[in-house]
Amino acid sequence: MKKIIINELKIIKNQKIFVGYLIAIISLWVVATTISFKQYKGEEAVRNQFNNYHRQLWENQDPKNPHMAAHYGSFAFKPANSLSIFDNGINSYSGSFIYLEAHRQNDFICSPAQNSSIFLRLGELNLSFLFQIAIPLLILSLCVGMFNTEKSSDLISFISVNSFSTKKLLLYKSYALLLINSAIYVGLYALTVILTSIMGVQWALADLLSLTGLLFSQLVFSYILILLFLLIALKAKDIKQATIVSLSVWILLFFILPRIAVNVCNTLYPLPSNLAFKEEIKKDIDNGINGHGKGDREKLVIDSVLKANHVDSTYKLPVNIDGIMLFKGEEYSSIVYNKHFSDLKNVILKQQQTAEVISLFSPYLLIKNLSMSICKTDLRSEFNFREQAENYRYYFVQELNNNMKLKSKENEFNTYKIHKSDFLAIKDFHYQADHFYDVIKHSWLEIILIMGLLSFLLIMVKLKA
Amino acid sequence: MLEAISIVKDYKGQKALNYVSFKVNLGEVFCLVGANGAGKSTLIKLFTGQLTPTTGSANIDGYSVAGDFNAVKHKVAYIPENLMLYGHLNAIENLDLFCSVSNLKYTTNELSLFLRQAGLNEVHYSKRLENYSKGMRQKVGIAYALAKKAEYLFLDEPTSGLDPKSIIEFSEIIKQLSKTGITILMTSHDLHRSINDADKIGIMKDGNLLEVIETDDYTHSELEEKYMNYMIN
């Protein structure tokens, strides 16, 4: 087997297109790495500069009433994610920070740019484009000519009668192509990590573990394409037919099916518009408790507080009723927001599940989803960040409301002020991203589907080659 | 023994072979002659497992090729009409490659010996096959049959496109192979070479095997007359 694979490697090397293949990959890699790195550095610079800047502003702000401080607000920044160099996923559209303020839960922006579970953007030349779209196209260009030598000279019948079956020939060719692609993928991954490390990107051990997982997924993905295009090349009458059929399949898998998936998801599970989403939340909040309100519902809350404390006036309470009302109002609006956000999340998750089923027919969708998951730039990671940011917003606003409730008295809104020590006591936001094993746990369907697709193609090779 | 038993082969409603039956005994050279489209190459493909008969059976040593080619594959060598092999490799490298994938282990000297037995001049061993003539490439194919210790050799139009010197050399090789006990089934357009090379000749026309003759019983001119009579009528 070793000799025949070496022979296949020589055949590939002798293909005129091979040199062009390598030049194209290296050129694209240089451009894509530069773009991905600049994108990462840009985001990191914004994050580092403004995260520290805003924290300093927070800590050094003038003494003010706690509720004014809650409206002064804070920011939740996504930490630097070196994996985003390999797949920036939805980061370009979701942003890297959220402004947090009392009563204002961060909106999940429902613009068309974000309402798909797939978030397909094919126009950007970055590393994920190189590994997931450009290299597969180059694999196709190598595969279509792989049986040219054998078919043009009766060699294929000589081999199949005298030595081994065309099925084995196809497999040997696929091993040779996989070896070349593995060398390219491993080389480019290693070079990217080394070069970006030199340029100051921190690669933690967990990141390298994730990258190994990503690399393995990419290799499985490329082997699926190798088998598919080799099968087409074997069955085609000639190289021209192989090229036309392979390109048609490529367009179907990489362009048409992903768009069909987006449309199917949006039709089956439509998302509300940003405006409708906000209005629904506002309507529900208006029907509930407003921390600043003086309506019947608020009076009921005040009565229950008085009753619980066995007093008949808010002035006789041991705590500030304004603080309690703001606390209750925040608590209520958070319940409302969480309910709507949960509904929205369910719709998007249903879209994602539908897209996963459709992705069974498109290895590109599978690798796209898996790659974004592994690089923690997918929708689930975005939800994770937004939920943690919202939890933090709730924490810091309620800390301030509690301060007001316990340390001030009614009608001291303009006179009671907190100082630097109180601002310092509010902890800064720290985002806890998923670990690699969490990603694997949540991506089990994609992993099963991609392995299933590989098994299906191996069976097809056995039956049809 | 090779045996064709009432083979019928239909191609899209047209009969490429029409109840063809014949036997080739061990060590015999059997040559199928006939015009283009007579069904000669189809028969070779049926015996080498590349096609399956519509009805009937092509048997090698009693095994039906369509049913169990793997049982006899190790005994079979096949050289197609336009064999190219791997042009970027030389003769030794090609032979080594095909032997190793067939689990045959030979030293370079042994491989050279097979090439010599196949009639290839030693000066060509290190040249890439893309620079070989058709006759030279066939010799590498025959060397592989020798290395494989094939008992049955199938040759499709081995002399077409060869120069006279190569045709004579090829006839010698066929005789040598026959002497070693290899059974050969070949196709040809060349009646004169066929009567020299083969023990039996099968005359084919439009998918029918019209007659099988013993070459010892005929002269060149008698065979030519017989053949022409079949072709005209």
mmCIF file of N, CA and C in Angstrom, chain A residues 87-187:
data_model
loop_
_atom_site.group_PDB
_atom_site.id
_atom_site.type_symbol
_atom_site.label_atom_id
_atom_site.label_comp_id
_atom_site.label_asym_id
_atom_site.label_seq_id
_atom_site.Cartn_x
_atom_site.Cartn_y
_atom_site.Cartn_z
ATOM 1 N N ASP A 87 -11.708 31.266 13.227
ATOM 2 C CA ASP A 87 -13.087 31.414 12.759
ATOM 3 C C ASP A 87 -13.749 32.519 13.572
ATOM 4 N N ASN A 88 -13.953 33.652 12.931
ATOM 5 C CA ASN A 88 -14.516 34.804 13.627
ATOM 6 C C ASN A 88 -16.032 34.670 13.796
ATOM 7 N N GLY A 89 -16.601 33.664 13.122
ATOM 8 C CA GLY A 89 -18.022 33.350 13.295
ATOM 9 C C GLY A 89 -18.915 34.562 13.192
ATOM 10 N N ILE A 90 -19.771 34.743 14.208
ATOM 11 C CA ILE A 90 -20.732 35.841 14.147
ATOM 12 C C ILE A 90 -20.229 37.093 14.873
ATOM 13 N N ASN A 91 -18.960 37.067 15.282
ATOM 14 C CA ASN A 91 -18.421 38.203 16.045
ATOM 15 C C ASN A 91 -18.536 39.538 15.312
ATOM 16 N N SER A 92 -18.335 39.477 13.982
ATOM 17 C CA SER A 92 -18.382 40.720 13.213
ATOM 18 C C SER A 92 -19.757 41.359 13.289
ATOM 19 N N TYR A 93 -20.769 40.546 13.532
ATOM 20 C CA TYR A 93 -22.142 41.053 13.510
ATOM 21 C C TYR A 93 -22.704 41.250 14.922
ATOM 22 N N SER A 94 -22.134 40.544 15.876
ATOM 23 C CA SER A 94 -22.705 40.611 17.229
ATOM 24 C C SER A 94 -21.979 41.626 18.107
ATOM 25 N N GLY A 95 -20.798 42.052 17.701
ATOM 26 C CA GLY A 95 -20.060 43.038 18.482
ATOM 27 C C GLY A 95 -19.289 42.404 19.627
ATOM 28 N N SER A 96 -18.447 43.216 20.269
ATOM 29 C CA SER A 96 -17.596 42.638 21.316
ATOM 30 C C SER A 96 -17.906 43.190 22.700
ATOM 31 N N PHE A 97 -18.908 44.074 22.816
ATOM 32 C CA PHE A 97 -19.271 44.554 24.162
ATOM 33 C C PHE A 97 -20.750 44.934 24.195
ATOM 34 N N ILE A 98 -21.261 45.033 25.420
ATOM 35 C CA ILE A 98 -22.656 45.413 25.616
ATOM 36 C C ILE A 98 -22.704 46.505 26.690
ATOM 37 N N TYR A 99 -23.500 47.531 26.479
ATOM 38 C CA TYR A 99 -23.690 48.578 27.476
ATOM 39 C C TYR A 99 -24.770 48.098 28.453
ATOM 40 N N LEU A 100 -24.485 48.235 29.735
ATOM 41 C CA LEU A 100 -25.396 47.734 30.765
ATOM 42 C C LEU A 100 -25.885 48.892 31.635
ATOM 43 N N GLU A 101 -27.199 48.955 31.867
ATOM 44 C CA GLU A 101 -27.765 50.075 32.611
ATOM 45 C C GLU A 101 -29.008 49.596 33.359
ATOM 46 N N ALA A 102 -29.378 50.322 34.411
ATOM 47 C CA ALA A 102 -30.574 49.953 35.175
ATOM 48 C C ALA A 102 -31.812 49.970 34.278
ATOM 49 N N HIS A 103 -32.685 49.054 34.475
ATOM 50 C CA HIS A 103 -33.955 48.852 33.745
ATOM 51 C C HIS A 103 -33.773 48.504 32.272
ATOM 52 N N ARG A 104 -32.553 48.528 31.772
ATOM 53 C CA ARG A 104 -32.376 48.315 30.318
ATOM 54 C C ARG A 104 -31.624 47.021 30.067
ATOM 55 N N GLN A 105 -32.423 45.970 29.916
ATOM 56 C CA GLN A 105 -31.809 44.695 29.598
ATOM 57 C C GLN A 105 -31.229 44.799 28.193
ATOM 58 N N ASN A 106 -30.070 44.171 28.024
ATOM 59 C CA ASN A 106 -29.454 44.310 26.699
ATOM 60 C C ASN A 106 -30.323 43.625 25.653
ATOM 61 N N ASP A 107 -30.513 44.332 24.573
ATOM 62 C CA ASP A 107 -31.403 43.818 23.524
ATOM 63 C C ASP A 107 -30.702 42.739 22.730
ATOM 64 N N PHE A 108 -31.489 41.740 22.382
ATOM 65 C CA PHE A 108 -30.963 40.806 21.397
ATOM 66 C C PHE A 108 -31.405 41.344 20.055
ATOM 67 N N ILE A 109 -30.452 41.884 19.361
ATOM 68 C CA ILE A 109 -30.816 42.578 18.128
ATOM 69 C C ILE A 109 -31.326 41.575 17.089
ATOM 70 N N CYS A 110 -32.549 41.804 16.657
ATOM 71 C CA CYS A 110 -33.167 40.839 15.733
ATOM 72 C C CYS A 110 -33.094 41.322 14.299
ATOM 73 N N SER A 111 -32.002 41.927 13.935
ATOM 74 C CA SER A 111 -31.887 42.385 12.551
ATOM 75 C C SER A 111 -31.679 41.185 11.640
ATOM 76 N N PRO A 112 -31.978 41.322 10.365
ATOM 77 C CA PRO A 112 -31.817 40.188 9.454
ATOM 78 C C PRO A 112 -30.394 39.647 9.453
ATOM 79 N N ALA A 113 -29.436 40.513 9.745
ATOM 80 C CA ALA A 113 -28.040 40.043 9.754
ATOM 81 C C ALA A 113 -27.809 39.024 10.847
ATOM 82 N N GLN A 114 -28.716 38.924 11.794
ATOM 83 C CA GLN A 114 -28.450 38.016 12.907
ATOM 84 C C GLN A 114 -29.534 36.984 13.135
ATOM 85 N N ASN A 115 -30.557 36.971 12.303
ATOM 86 C CA ASN A 115 -31.659 36.092 12.647
ATOM 87 C C ASN A 115 -31.509 34.684 12.099
ATOM 88 N N SER A 116 -30.378 34.369 11.581
ATOM 89 C CA SER A 116 -30.186 33.012 11.112
ATOM 90 C C SER A 116 -29.268 32.262 12.055
ATOM 91 N N SER A 117 -29.559 30.967 12.178
ATOM 92 C CA SER A 117 -28.710 30.162 13.047
ATOM 93 C C SER A 117 -27.386 29.852 12.374
ATOM 94 N N ILE A 118 -27.313 30.123 11.106
ATOM 95 C CA ILE A 118 -26.119 29.717 10.364
ATOM 96 C C ILE A 118 -25.152 30.878 10.191
ATOM 97 N N PHE A 119 -25.678 32.060 10.062
ATOM 98 C CA PHE A 119 -24.858 33.247 9.922
ATOM 99 C C PHE A 119 -23.823 33.101 8.815
ATOM 100 N N LEU A 120 -24.342 32.776 7.668
ATOM 101 C CA LEU A 120 -23.418 32.544 6.565
ATOM 102 C C LEU A 120 -22.968 33.854 5.947
ATOM 103 N N ARG A 121 -21.715 34.038 5.922
ATOM 104 C CA ARG A 121 -21.145 35.190 5.247
ATOM 105 C C ARG A 121 -19.995 34.676 4.403
ATOM 106 N N LEU A 122 -20.209 34.661 3.094
ATOM 107 C CA LEU A 122 -19.211 34.027 2.247
ATOM 108 C C LEU A 122 -18.239 35.030 1.631
ATOM 109 N N GLY A 123 -18.472 36.282 1.875
ATOM 110 C CA GLY A 123 -17.662 37.272 1.188
ATOM 111 C C GLY A 123 -16.341 37.589 1.865
ATOM 112 N N GLU A 124 -16.183 37.236 3.118
ATOM 113 C CA GLU A 124 -14.983 37.631 3.837
ATOM 114 C C GLU A 124 -13.831 36.676 3.575
ATOM 115 N N LEU A 125 -12.700 37.266 3.237
ATOM 116 C CA LEU A 125 -11.522 36.425 3.041
ATOM 117 C C LEU A 125 -10.787 36.359 4.379
ATOM 118 N N ASN A 126 -11.059 35.307 5.122
ATOM 119 C CA ASN A 126 -10.343 35.084 6.375
ATOM 120 C C ASN A 126 -9.972 33.608 6.448
ATOM 121 N N LEU A 127 -9.435 33.183 7.583
ATOM 122 C CA LEU A 127 -8.938 31.801 7.637
ATOM 123 C C LEU A 127 -10.057 30.773 7.508
ATOM 124 N N SER A 128 -11.236 31.074 8.064
ATOM 125 C CA SER A 128 -12.322 30.093 7.927
ATOM 126 C C SER A 128 -12.742 29.987 6.465
ATOM 127 N N PHE A 129 -12.696 31.078 5.725
ATOM 128 C CA PHE A 129 -12.993 31.044 4.293
ATOM 129 C C PHE A 129 -11.958 30.170 3.584
ATOM 130 N N LEU A 130 -10.702 30.350 3.952
ATOM 131 C CA LEU A 130 -9.629 29.572 3.315
ATOM 132 C C LEU A 130 -9.824 28.075 3.564
ATOM 133 N N PHE A 131 -10.037 27.715 4.855
ATOM 134 C CA PHE A 131 -10.086 26.296 5.202
ATOM 135 C C PHE A 131 -11.405 25.631 4.800
ATOM 136 N N GLN A 132 -12.471 26.413 4.814
ATOM 137 C CA GLN A 132 -13.787 25.786 4.602
ATOM 138 C C GLN A 132 -14.337 25.959 3.194
ATOM 139 N N ILE A 133 -13.844 26.930 2.447
ATOM 140 C CA ILE A 133 -14.378 27.148 1.100
ATOM 141 C C ILE A 133 -13.289 27.072 0.025
ATOM 142 N N ALA A 134 -12.198 27.807 0.235
ATOM 143 C CA ALA A 134 -11.177 27.876 -0.814
ATOM 144 C C ALA A 134 -10.441 26.544 -0.984
ATOM 145 N N ILE A 135 -9.967 25.964 0.111
ATOM 146 C CA ILE A 135 -9.220 24.699 -0.021
ATOM 147 C C ILE A 135 -10.120 23.586 -0.587
ATOM 148 N N PRO A 136 -11.390 23.459 -0.146
ATOM 149 C CA PRO A 136 -12.248 22.452 -0.786
ATOM 150 C C PRO A 136 -12.370 22.632 -2.300
ATOM 151 N N LEU A 137 -12.392 23.895 -2.752
ATOM 152 C CA LEU A 137 -12.474 24.134 -4.191
ATOM 153 C C LEU A 137 -11.184 23.671 -4.872
ATOM 154 N N LEU A 138 -10.076 23.866 -4.176
ATOM 155 C CA LEU A 138 -8.797 23.424 -4.731
ATOM 156 C C LEU A 138 -8.691 21.900 -4.680
ATOM 157 N N ILE A 139 -9.276 21.297 -3.643
ATOM 158 C CA ILE A 139 -9.316 19.821 -3.565
ATOM 159 C C ILE A 139 -10.071 19.297 -4.784
ATOM 160 N N LEU A 140 -11.182 19.953 -5.075
ATOM 161 C CA LEU A 140 -11.998 19.563 -6.243
ATOM 162 C C LEU A 140 -11.143 19.594 -7.515
ATOM 163 N N SER A 141 -10.366 20.674 -7.663
ATOM 164 C CA SER A 141 -9.572 20.814 -8.888
ATOM 165 C C SER A 141 -8.529 19.711 -9.007
ATOM 166 N N LEU A 142 -8.040 19.218 -7.876
ATOM 167 C CA LEU A 142 -7.077 18.107 -7.928
ATOM 168 C C LEU A 142 -7.791 16.789 -8.220
ATOM 169 N N CYS A 143 -8.958 16.601 -7.602
ATOM 170 C CA CYS A 143 -9.668 15.320 -7.697
ATOM 171 C C CYS A 143 -10.142 15.020 -9.126
ATOM 172 N N VAL A 144 -10.620 16.050 -9.826
ATOM 173 C CA VAL A 144 -11.220 15.774 -11.146
ATOM 174 C C VAL A 144 -10.226 15.122 -12.113
ATOM 175 N N GLY A 145 -8.949 15.390 -11.923
ATOM 176 C CA GLY A 145 -7.966 14.817 -12.839
ATOM 177 C C GLY A 145 -7.271 13.585 -12.303
ATOM 178 N N MET A 146 -7.732 13.091 -11.168
ATOM 179 C CA MET A 146 -7.008 12.003 -10.504
ATOM 180 C C MET A 146 -7.075 10.657 -11.237
ATOM 181 N N PHE A 147 -8.094 10.480 -12.082
ATOM 182 C CA PHE A 147 -8.172 9.202 -12.808
ATOM 183 C C PHE A 147 -7.788 9.390 -14.273
ATOM 184 N N ASN A 148 -7.251 10.551 -14.591
ATOM 185 C CA ASN A 148 -6.925 10.862 -15.977
ATOM 186 C C ASN A 148 -5.910 9.876 -16.546
ATOM 187 N N THR A 149 -4.842 9.625 -15.784
ATOM 188 C CA THR A 149 -3.790 8.709 -16.248
ATOM 189 C C THR A 149 -4.366 7.328 -16.503
ATOM 190 N N GLU A 150 -5.136 6.838 -15.547
ATOM 191 C CA GLU A 150 -5.660 5.474 -15.651
ATOM 192 C C GLU A 150 -6.706 5.339 -16.767
ATOM 193 N N LYS A 151 -7.568 6.373 -16.887
ATOM 194 C CA LYS A 151 -8.670 6.255 -17.846
ATOM 195 C C LYS A 151 -8.226 6.448 -19.287
ATOM 196 N N SER A 152 -7.225 7.298 -19.492
ATOM 197 C CA SER A 152 -6.839 7.613 -20.868
ATOM 198 C C SER A 152 -5.983 6.517 -21.488
ATOM 199 N N SER A 153 -5.644 5.470 -20.759
ATOM 200 C CA SER A 153 -4.697 4.502 -21.309
ATOM 201 C C SER A 153 -5.046 3.052 -20.986
ATOM 202 N N ASP A 154 -6.299 2.769 -20.671
ATOM 203 C CA ASP A 154 -6.683 1.390 -20.330
ATOM 204 C C ASP A 154 -5.998 0.878 -19.074
ATOM 205 N N LEU A 155 -5.267 1.772 -18.395
ATOM 206 C CA LEU A 155 -4.557 1.343 -17.191
ATOM 207 C C LEU A 155 -5.545 0.914 -16.112
ATOM 208 N N ILE A 156 -6.694 1.562 -16.121
ATOM 209 C CA ILE A 156 -7.680 1.249 -15.087
ATOM 210 C C ILE A 156 -8.162 -0.204 -15.223
ATOM 211 N N SER A 157 -8.337 -0.670 -16.470
ATOM 212 C CA SER A 157 -8.767 -2.072 -16.633
ATOM 213 C C SER A 157 -7.600 -3.018 -16.339
ATOM 214 N N PHE A 158 -6.383 -2.580 -16.688
ATOM 215 C CA PHE A 158 -5.203 -3.392 -16.381
ATOM 216 C C PHE A 158 -5.084 -3.587 -14.862
ATOM 217 N N ILE A 159 -5.266 -2.494 -14.139
ATOM 218 C CA ILE A 159 -5.149 -2.552 -12.674
ATOM 219 C C ILE A 159 -6.270 -3.395 -12.074
ATOM 220 N N SER A 160 -7.500 -3.133 -12.519
ATOM 221 C CA SER A 160 -8.635 -3.815 -11.878
ATOM 222 C C SER A 160 -8.642 -5.313 -12.162
ATOM 223 N N VAL A 161 -8.148 -5.722 -13.338
ATOM 224 C CA VAL A 161 -8.115 -7.171 -13.634
ATOM 225 C C VAL A 161 -6.898 -7.813 -12.975
ATOM 226 N N ASN A 162 -5.756 -7.140 -13.070
ATOM 227 C CA ASN A 162 -4.514 -7.793 -12.639
ATOM 228 C C ASN A 162 -4.192 -7.618 -11.158
ATOM 229 N N SER A 163 -4.557 -6.484 -10.585
ATOM 230 C CA SER A 163 -4.074 -6.227 -9.231
ATOM 231 C C SER A 163 -5.193 -6.036 -8.229
ATOM 232 N N PHE A 164 -5.751 -4.835 -8.219
ATOM 233 C CA PHE A 164 -6.745 -4.539 -7.191
ATOM 234 C C PHE A 164 -7.924 -3.818 -7.832
ATOM 235 N N SER A 165 -9.006 -3.751 -7.080
ATOM 236 C CA SER A 165 -10.233 -3.179 -7.629
ATOM 237 C C SER A 165 -10.130 -1.660 -7.755
ATOM 238 N N THR A 166 -11.039 -1.102 -8.545
ATOM 239 C CA THR A 166 -11.076 0.361 -8.676
ATOM 240 C C THR A 166 -11.445 0.996 -7.341
ATOM 241 N N LYS A 167 -12.182 0.241 -6.511
ATOM 242 C CA LYS A 167 -12.527 0.724 -5.176
ATOM 243 C C LYS A 167 -11.241 0.981 -4.372
ATOM 244 N N LYS A 168 -10.324 0.009 -4.454
ATOM 245 C CA LYS A 168 -9.054 0.175 -3.731
ATOM 246 C C LYS A 168 -8.233 1.298 -4.353
ATOM 247 N N LEU A 169 -8.282 1.388 -5.677
ATOM 248 C CA LEU A 169 -7.534 2.452 -6.356
ATOM 249 C C LEU A 169 -8.033 3.813 -5.873
ATOM 250 N N LEU A 170 -9.361 3.926 -5.792
ATOM 251 C CA LEU A 170 -9.955 5.187 -5.313
ATOM 252 C C LEU A 170 -9.501 5.482 -3.878
ATOM 253 N N LEU A 171 -9.513 4.429 -3.048
ATOM 254 C CA LEU A 171 -9.105 4.624 -1.652
ATOM 255 C C LEU A 171 -7.638 5.036 -1.552
ATOM 256 N N TYR A 172 -6.770 4.388 -2.356
ATOM 257 C CA TYR A 172 -5.347 4.752 -2.336
ATOM 258 C C TYR A 172 -5.166 6.217 -2.753
ATOM 259 N N LYS A 173 -5.914 6.603 -3.772
ATOM 260 C CA LYS A 173 -5.828 8.003 -4.223
ATOM 261 C C LYS A 173 -6.320 8.943 -3.110
ATOM 262 N N SER A 174 -7.390 8.499 -2.443
ATOM 263 C CA SER A 174 -7.940 9.355 -1.377
ATOM 264 C C SER A 174 -6.940 9.484 -0.220
ATOM 265 N N TYR A 175 -6.205 8.387 0.071
ATOM 266 C CA TYR A 175 -5.202 8.461 1.143
ATOM 267 C C TYR A 175 -4.095 9.454 0.759
ATOM 268 N N ALA A 176 -3.693 9.383 -0.512
ATOM 269 C CA ALA A 176 -2.630 10.281 -0.974
ATOM 270 C C ALA A 176 -3.088 11.738 -0.864
ATOM 271 N N LEU A 177 -4.312 11.989 -1.313
ATOM 272 C CA LEU A 177 -4.832 13.363 -1.235
ATOM 273 C C LEU A 177 -5.003 13.807 0.214
ATOM 274 N N LEU A 178 -5.434 12.863 1.052
ATOM 275 C CA LEU A 178 -5.608 13.194 2.471
ATOM 276 C C LEU A 178 -4.256 13.534 3.109
ATOM 277 N N LEU A 179 -3.226 12.773 2.706
ATOM 278 C CA LEU A 179 -1.878 13.044 3.233
ATOM 279 C C LEU A 179 -1.433 14.449 2.862
ATOM 280 N N ILE A 180 -1.641 14.799 1.597
ATOM 281 C CA ILE A 180 -1.239 16.135 1.139
ATOM 282 C C ILE A 180 -2.027 17.205 1.884
ATOM 283 N N ASN A 181 -3.331 16.988 1.980
ATOM 284 C CA ASN A 181 -4.164 17.988 2.658
ATOM 285 C C ASN A 181 -3.853 18.070 4.147
ATOM 286 N N SER A 182 -3.544 16.915 4.750
ATOM 287 C CA SER A 182 -3.182 16.923 6.169
ATOM 288 C C SER A 182 -1.926 17.753 6.368
ATOM 289 N N ALA A 183 -0.963 17.534 5.471
ATOM 290 C CA ALA A 183 0.301 18.285 5.584
ATOM 291 C C ALA A 183 0.016 19.781 5.442
ATOM 292 N N ILE A 184 -0.863 20.119 4.500
ATOM 293 C CA ILE A 184 -1.190 21.542 4.281
ATOM 294 C C ILE A 184 -1.918 22.111 5.501
ATOM 295 N N TYR A 185 -2.935 21.402 5.959
ATOM 296 C CA TYR A 185 -3.714 21.896 7.106
ATOM 297 C C TYR A 185 -2.832 22.011 8.362
ATOM 298 N N VAL A 186 -2.098 20.931 8.651
ATOM 299 C CA VAL A 186 -1.248 20.943 9.866
ATOM 300 C C VAL A 186 -0.211 22.062 9.755
ATOM 301 N N GLY A 187 0.396 22.165 8.576
ATOM 302 C CA GLY A 187 1.413 23.198 8.354
ATOM 303 C C GLY A 187 0.845 24.599 8.544
#
